[in-house]
Amino acid sequence: MDTVTDTLRTDILSGRFEPGDRLLEIQLSDHYDCGRDAIRSAFVALTTEGLVQREENRGATVRRISLTEAIQITEARSVLESLIAARAARIATPEDHNELLEVIAQMRNAVAKNNGAEYSELNGVFHRRLREMSGHEIASQLVENLRNRAAHHQYRLAVMPGRSADSLEQHAAIAAAVVAGNEDAASAAMGAHLQSVIDVLKRWGDLPASPSQQHKTQETD
Amino acid sequence: MDTVTDTLRTDILSGRFEPGDRLLEIQLSDHYDCGRDAIRSAFVALTTEGLVQREENRGATVRRISLTEAIQITEARSVLESLIAARAARIATPEDHNELLEVIAQMRNAVAKNNGAEYSELNGVFHRRLREMSGHEIASQLVENLRNRAAHHQYRLAVMPGRSADSLEQHAAIAAAVVAGNEDAASAAMGAHLQSVIDVLKRWGDLPASPSQQHKTQETD
DNA sequence: TACTCTGGGATTGTCGACAATTCTGTCGAC
DNA sequence: GTCGACAGAATTGTCGACAATCCCAGAGTA
């Protein structure tokens, strides 16, 4: 039903449209081969998701997220993903445990090969599987949305030298706590992980983003 | 711009439309004196907010929130409002402190008068002011949305005998921690408060809601 | 009786046209 | 040269009409 909305969302997240870009109804309805209705509908949905900004009679643009907003988004993610980690630690099955450890092993491998793209991909898998095994629909939906909103900022972390090594150990700690069934430790490990993301964002400050970044399908933190 | 969306939202939250009610486009566009476009647009927005459910070619209905979903919503609220409370404890001004204590005094007065409606109102004010003084836009928006989603369930708490007294002391503890500038205590007090809400929801089970409740503008927890 | 098929009515989905608004570039006055 | 007024273009907002789909009642059949 909302296939146009989904397509536009992924196109925004993938960097096809950059923050500040104008989104013209006719142009998009032509590009996606659909009516203006579908585009307008997508604008409304993506506006409430925080990805698009609309102004009366002036059209829609890709929303620009400030650094302070990105930090707040990560703070919210921190408490929600901590809840998810605790929940996963409580109810994950042995199969879940194996899968989690397997992902960690692959991440370790990717770091050894210095393959940033693969690491980012695995990172996304790790968090997504944790959400799924937590069974917490509400928190998962909110986190997914928050990740999307800050995608542009998170991307910077992917290209930060030495970041992967730190990130890897943090993820390993989360996985260990979940496997041990220790809710508090899982929650704390996830909190520490995202706190380090916040620290990096803060340290980064408002340095200009590296200019040439086309394929922004990566997700890293 | 989205005035129709706002009106429909408040009409859903106020109980004018109940969970499961069909929302007919023509009927609503006639009632709100607007075009079908505006109604459809409102449906899209409220769907992503979780208040409305749409099915292809079958129209929109007011979303029905299950008890387990209401519990998850409150759990998510718990961690987010804890973050807000901690933040408020850190940066609230002396004027904020006075205002918070003033609201608590009024709540105590409302409990003494056994005025449930006034207590609910003040409860809403308390949480809203806390959000505002936290300065955490992201968490505030999420909490507001979560409160809306679970509004129907929260309402039950309002009419629970003896609930106000417990609730009052919990709020007083939150206020005291914020005034003391103790982030951890504020966070913990807020967590304890919402945990007690969760406990009540769980204890409540799936008992039928009391039948005749027209004015559902109250918000209580 | 139970089941299937079919038609009409009601509702949503989609398209096009036109009005309303904003934006852009040009011209003239000072 | 700078500023404001103004016309034309571009874009969004809104309405109506029609197509597509679903729902339900009723006829027909085994």
GROMACS .gro file of C-alpha atoms in nm, chain A residues 23-218:
model
  196
   23LEU     CA    1   1.123   1.735  -0.301
   24LEU     CA    2   0.903   1.833  -0.595
   25GLU     CA    3   0.574   1.652  -0.626
   26ILE     CA    4   0.552   1.632  -1.004
   27GLN     CA    5   0.915   1.539  -1.046
   28LEU     CA    6   0.886   1.256  -0.793
   29SER     CA    7   0.551   1.133  -0.917
   30ASP     CA    8   0.709   1.113  -1.260
   31HIS     CA    9   1.023   0.940  -1.131
   32TYR     CA   10   0.836   0.680  -0.926
   33ASP     CA   11   0.565   0.646  -1.189
   34CYS     CA   12   0.275   0.720  -0.958
   35GLY     CA   13   0.023   0.995  -0.894
   36ARG     CA   14   0.085   1.309  -0.696
   37ASP     CA   15  -0.145   1.168  -0.429
   38ALA     CA   16   0.097   0.892  -0.346
   39ILE     CA   17   0.383   1.140  -0.320
   40ARG     CA   18   0.189   1.376  -0.097
   41SER     CA   19   0.089   1.082   0.116
   42ALA     CA   20   0.453   0.978   0.148
   43PHE     CA   21   0.543   1.333   0.249
   44VAL     CA   22   0.290   1.326   0.530
   45ALA     CA   23   0.411   0.990   0.659
   46LEU     CA   24   0.778   1.079   0.638
   47THR     CA   25   0.711   1.412   0.805
   48THR     CA   26   0.572   1.244   1.114
   49GLU     CA   27   0.872   1.010   1.099
   50GLY     CA   28   1.097   1.314   1.114
   51LEU     CA   29   1.267   1.260   0.778
   52VAL     CA   30   1.086   1.525   0.576
   53GLN     CA   31   0.994   1.883   0.648
   54ARG     CA   32   0.689   2.049   0.496
   55GLU     CA   33   0.591   2.412   0.475
   56GLU     CA   34   0.259   2.540   0.358
   57ASN     CA   35   0.255   2.627  -0.009
   58ARG     CA   36   0.632   2.594  -0.015
   59GLY     CA   37   0.673   2.222  -0.057
   60ALA     CA   38   0.874   1.954   0.113
   61THR     CA   39   1.244   1.920   0.181
   62VAL     CA   40   1.466   1.652   0.331
   63ARG     CA   41   1.493   1.739   0.697
   64ARG     CA   42   1.832   1.850   0.822
   65ILE     CA   43   1.928   1.710   1.163
   66SER     CA   44   2.155   1.923   1.376
   67LEU     CA   45   2.435   1.776   1.583
   68THR     CA   46   2.256   1.847   1.911
   69GLU     CA   47   1.948   1.675   1.775
   70ALA     CA   48   2.157   1.378   1.668
   71ILE     CA   49   2.294   1.355   2.020
   72GLN     CA   50   1.945   1.362   2.170
   73ILE     CA   51   1.837   1.095   1.926
   74THR     CA   52   2.125   0.876   2.034
   75GLU     CA   53   2.044   0.939   2.400
   76ALA     CA   54   1.688   0.824   2.342
   77ARG     CA   55   1.819   0.524   2.151
   78SER     CA   56   2.047   0.448   2.443
   79VAL     CA   57   1.771   0.401   2.698
   80LEU     CA   58   1.543   0.219   2.454
   81GLU     CA   59   1.807  -0.020   2.328
   82SER     CA   60   1.915  -0.084   2.686
   83LEU     CA   61   1.560  -0.191   2.756
   84ILE     CA   62   1.574  -0.413   2.449
   85ALA     CA   63   1.905  -0.567   2.554
   86ALA     CA   64   1.775  -0.645   2.902
   87ARG     CA   65   1.466  -0.800   2.756
   88ALA     CA   66   1.668  -1.007   2.512
   89ALA     CA   67   1.892  -1.126   2.794
   90ARG     CA   68   1.583  -1.250   2.974
   91ILE     CA   69   1.407  -1.440   2.700
   92ALA     CA   70   1.659  -1.524   2.426
   93THR     CA   71   1.682  -1.892   2.333
   94PRO     CA   72   2.002  -2.097   2.294
   95GLU     CA   73   1.958  -2.064   1.918
   96ASP     CA   74   1.949  -1.687   1.959
   97HIS     CA   75   2.266  -1.703   2.164
   98ASN     CA   76   2.450  -1.896   1.897
   99GLU     CA   77   2.338  -1.660   1.629
  100LEU     CA   78   2.448  -1.358   1.828
  101LEU     CA   79   2.792  -1.505   1.890
  102GLU     CA   80   2.818  -1.597   1.525
  103VAL     CA   81   2.751  -1.236   1.423
  104ILE     CA   82   3.019  -1.120   1.667
  105ALA     CA   83   3.265  -1.366   1.513
  106GLN     CA   84   3.188  -1.230   1.169
  107MET     CA   85   3.229  -0.876   1.294
  108ARG     CA   86   3.567  -0.968   1.439
  109ASN     CA   87   3.660  -1.113   1.105
  110ALA     CA   88   3.550  -0.799   0.923
  111VAL     CA   89   3.760  -0.584   1.154
  112ALA     CA   90   4.061  -0.808   1.094
  113LYS     CA   91   4.012  -0.767   0.720
  114ASN     CA   92   3.962  -0.395   0.771
  115ASN     CA   93   3.639  -0.423   0.575
  116GLY     CA   94   3.435  -0.126   0.693
  117ALA     CA   95   3.137  -0.186   0.471
  118GLU     CA   96   3.094  -0.543   0.587
  119TYR     CA   97   3.135  -0.438   0.949
  120SER     CA   98   2.862  -0.178   0.912
  121GLU     CA   99   2.634  -0.432   0.759
  122LEU     CA  100   2.696  -0.679   1.042
  123ASN     CA  101   2.649  -0.405   1.295
  124GLY     CA  102   2.303  -0.344   1.157
  125VAL     CA  103   2.230  -0.716   1.166
  126PHE     CA  104   2.340  -0.739   1.530
  127HIS     CA  105   2.112  -0.463   1.651
  128ARG     CA  106   1.823  -0.582   1.437
  129ARG     CA  107   1.844  -0.939   1.562
  130LEU     CA  108   1.864  -0.815   1.918
  131ARG     CA  109   1.545  -0.615   1.862
  132GLU     CA  110   1.371  -0.916   1.716
  133MET     CA  111   1.465  -1.153   1.994
  134SER     CA  112   1.363  -0.900   2.257
  135GLY     CA  113   1.003  -0.929   2.141
  136HIS     CA  114   0.953  -0.566   2.236
  137GLU     CA  115   0.760  -0.430   1.940
  138ILE     CA  116   0.717  -0.079   2.069
  139ALA     CA  117   1.077  -0.016   2.164
  140SER     CA  118   1.191  -0.177   1.839
  141GLN     CA  119   0.976   0.049   1.626
  142LEU     CA  120   1.094   0.359   1.807
  143VAL     CA  121   1.459   0.259   1.777
  144GLU     CA  122   1.421   0.185   1.409
  145ASN     CA  123   1.277   0.529   1.353
  146LEU     CA  124   1.546   0.697   1.561
  147ARG     CA  125   1.817   0.516   1.366
  148ASN     CA  126   1.669   0.643   1.044
  149ARG     CA  127   1.655   0.998   1.167
  150ALA     CA  128   2.018   1.009   1.265
  151ALA     CA  129   2.140   0.797   0.974
  152HIS     CA  130   2.323   1.086   0.816
  153HIS     CA  131   2.525   1.152   1.130
  154GLN     CA  132   2.585   0.788   1.215
  155TYR     CA  133   2.742   0.748   0.876
  156ARG     CA  134   3.034   0.962   0.979
  157LEU     CA  135   3.129   0.709   1.244
  158ALA     CA  136   3.178   0.442   0.981
  159VAL     CA  137   3.476   0.617   0.832
  160MET     CA  138   3.638   0.704   1.163
  161PRO     CA  139   3.973   0.528   1.197
  162GLY     CA  140   4.001   0.292   1.492
  163ARG     CA  141   3.634   0.316   1.569
  164SER     CA  142   3.558  -0.037   1.460
  165ALA     CA  143   3.788  -0.192   1.719
  166ASP     CA  144   3.622  -0.009   2.007
  167SER     CA  145   3.280  -0.080   1.866
  168LEU     CA  146   3.357  -0.448   1.827
  169GLU     CA  147   3.451  -0.494   2.192
  170GLN     CA  148   3.140  -0.311   2.303
  171HIS     CA  149   2.921  -0.536   2.092
  172ALA     CA  150   3.101  -0.842   2.222
  173ALA     CA  151   3.027  -0.730   2.576
  174ILE     CA  152   2.659  -0.689   2.494
  175ALA     CA  153   2.644  -1.033   2.337
  176ALA     CA  154   2.822  -1.191   2.633
  177ALA     CA  155   2.578  -1.039   2.878
  178VAL     CA  156   2.278  -1.151   2.674
  179VAL     CA  157   2.417  -1.503   2.643
  180ALA     CA  158   2.479  -1.508   3.019
  181GLY     CA  159   2.118  -1.406   3.070
  182ASN     CA  160   2.228  -1.110   3.279
  183GLU     CA  161   1.970  -0.837   3.223
  184ASP     CA  162   2.146  -0.565   3.415
  185ALA     CA  163   2.480  -0.632   3.248
  186ALA     CA  164   2.321  -0.637   2.903
  187SER     CA  165   2.147  -0.311   2.970
  188ALA     CA  166   2.464  -0.153   3.105
  189ALA     CA  167   2.675  -0.277   2.816
  190MET     CA  168   2.432  -0.136   2.563
  191GLY     CA  169   2.421   0.192   2.752
  192ALA     CA  170   2.799   0.211   2.756
  193HIS     CA  171   2.811   0.136   2.386
  194LEU     CA  172   2.576   0.416   2.291
  195GLN     CA  173   2.736   0.651   2.539
  196SER     CA  174   3.059   0.605   2.348
  197VAL     CA  175   2.871   0.690   2.029
  198ILE     CA  176   2.749   1.007   2.196
  199ASP     CA  177   3.101   1.090   2.307
  200VAL     CA  178   3.227   1.057   1.953
  201LEU     CA  179   2.948   1.276   1.822
  202LYS     CA  180   3.025   1.540   2.080
  203ARG     CA  181   3.398   1.527   2.016
  204TRP     CA  182   3.332   1.549   1.646
  205GLY     CA  183   3.168   1.884   1.692
  206ASP     CA  184   3.053   2.058   1.383
  207LEU     CA  185   3.338   1.962   1.157
  208PRO     CA  186   3.235   1.951   0.794
  209ALA     CA  187   3.133   1.611   0.668
  210SER     CA  188   3.372   1.445   0.430
  211PRO     CA  189   3.258   1.562   0.089
  212SER     CA  190   3.230   1.258  -0.134
  213GLN     CA  191   2.995   0.998   0.006
  214GLN     CA  192   2.762   0.843  -0.241
  215HIS     CA  193   2.661   0.501  -0.116
  216LYS     CA  194   2.520   0.570   0.223
  217THR     CA  195   2.354   0.240   0.281
  218GLN     CA  196   2.595   0.165   0.562
   0.00000   0.00000   0.00000
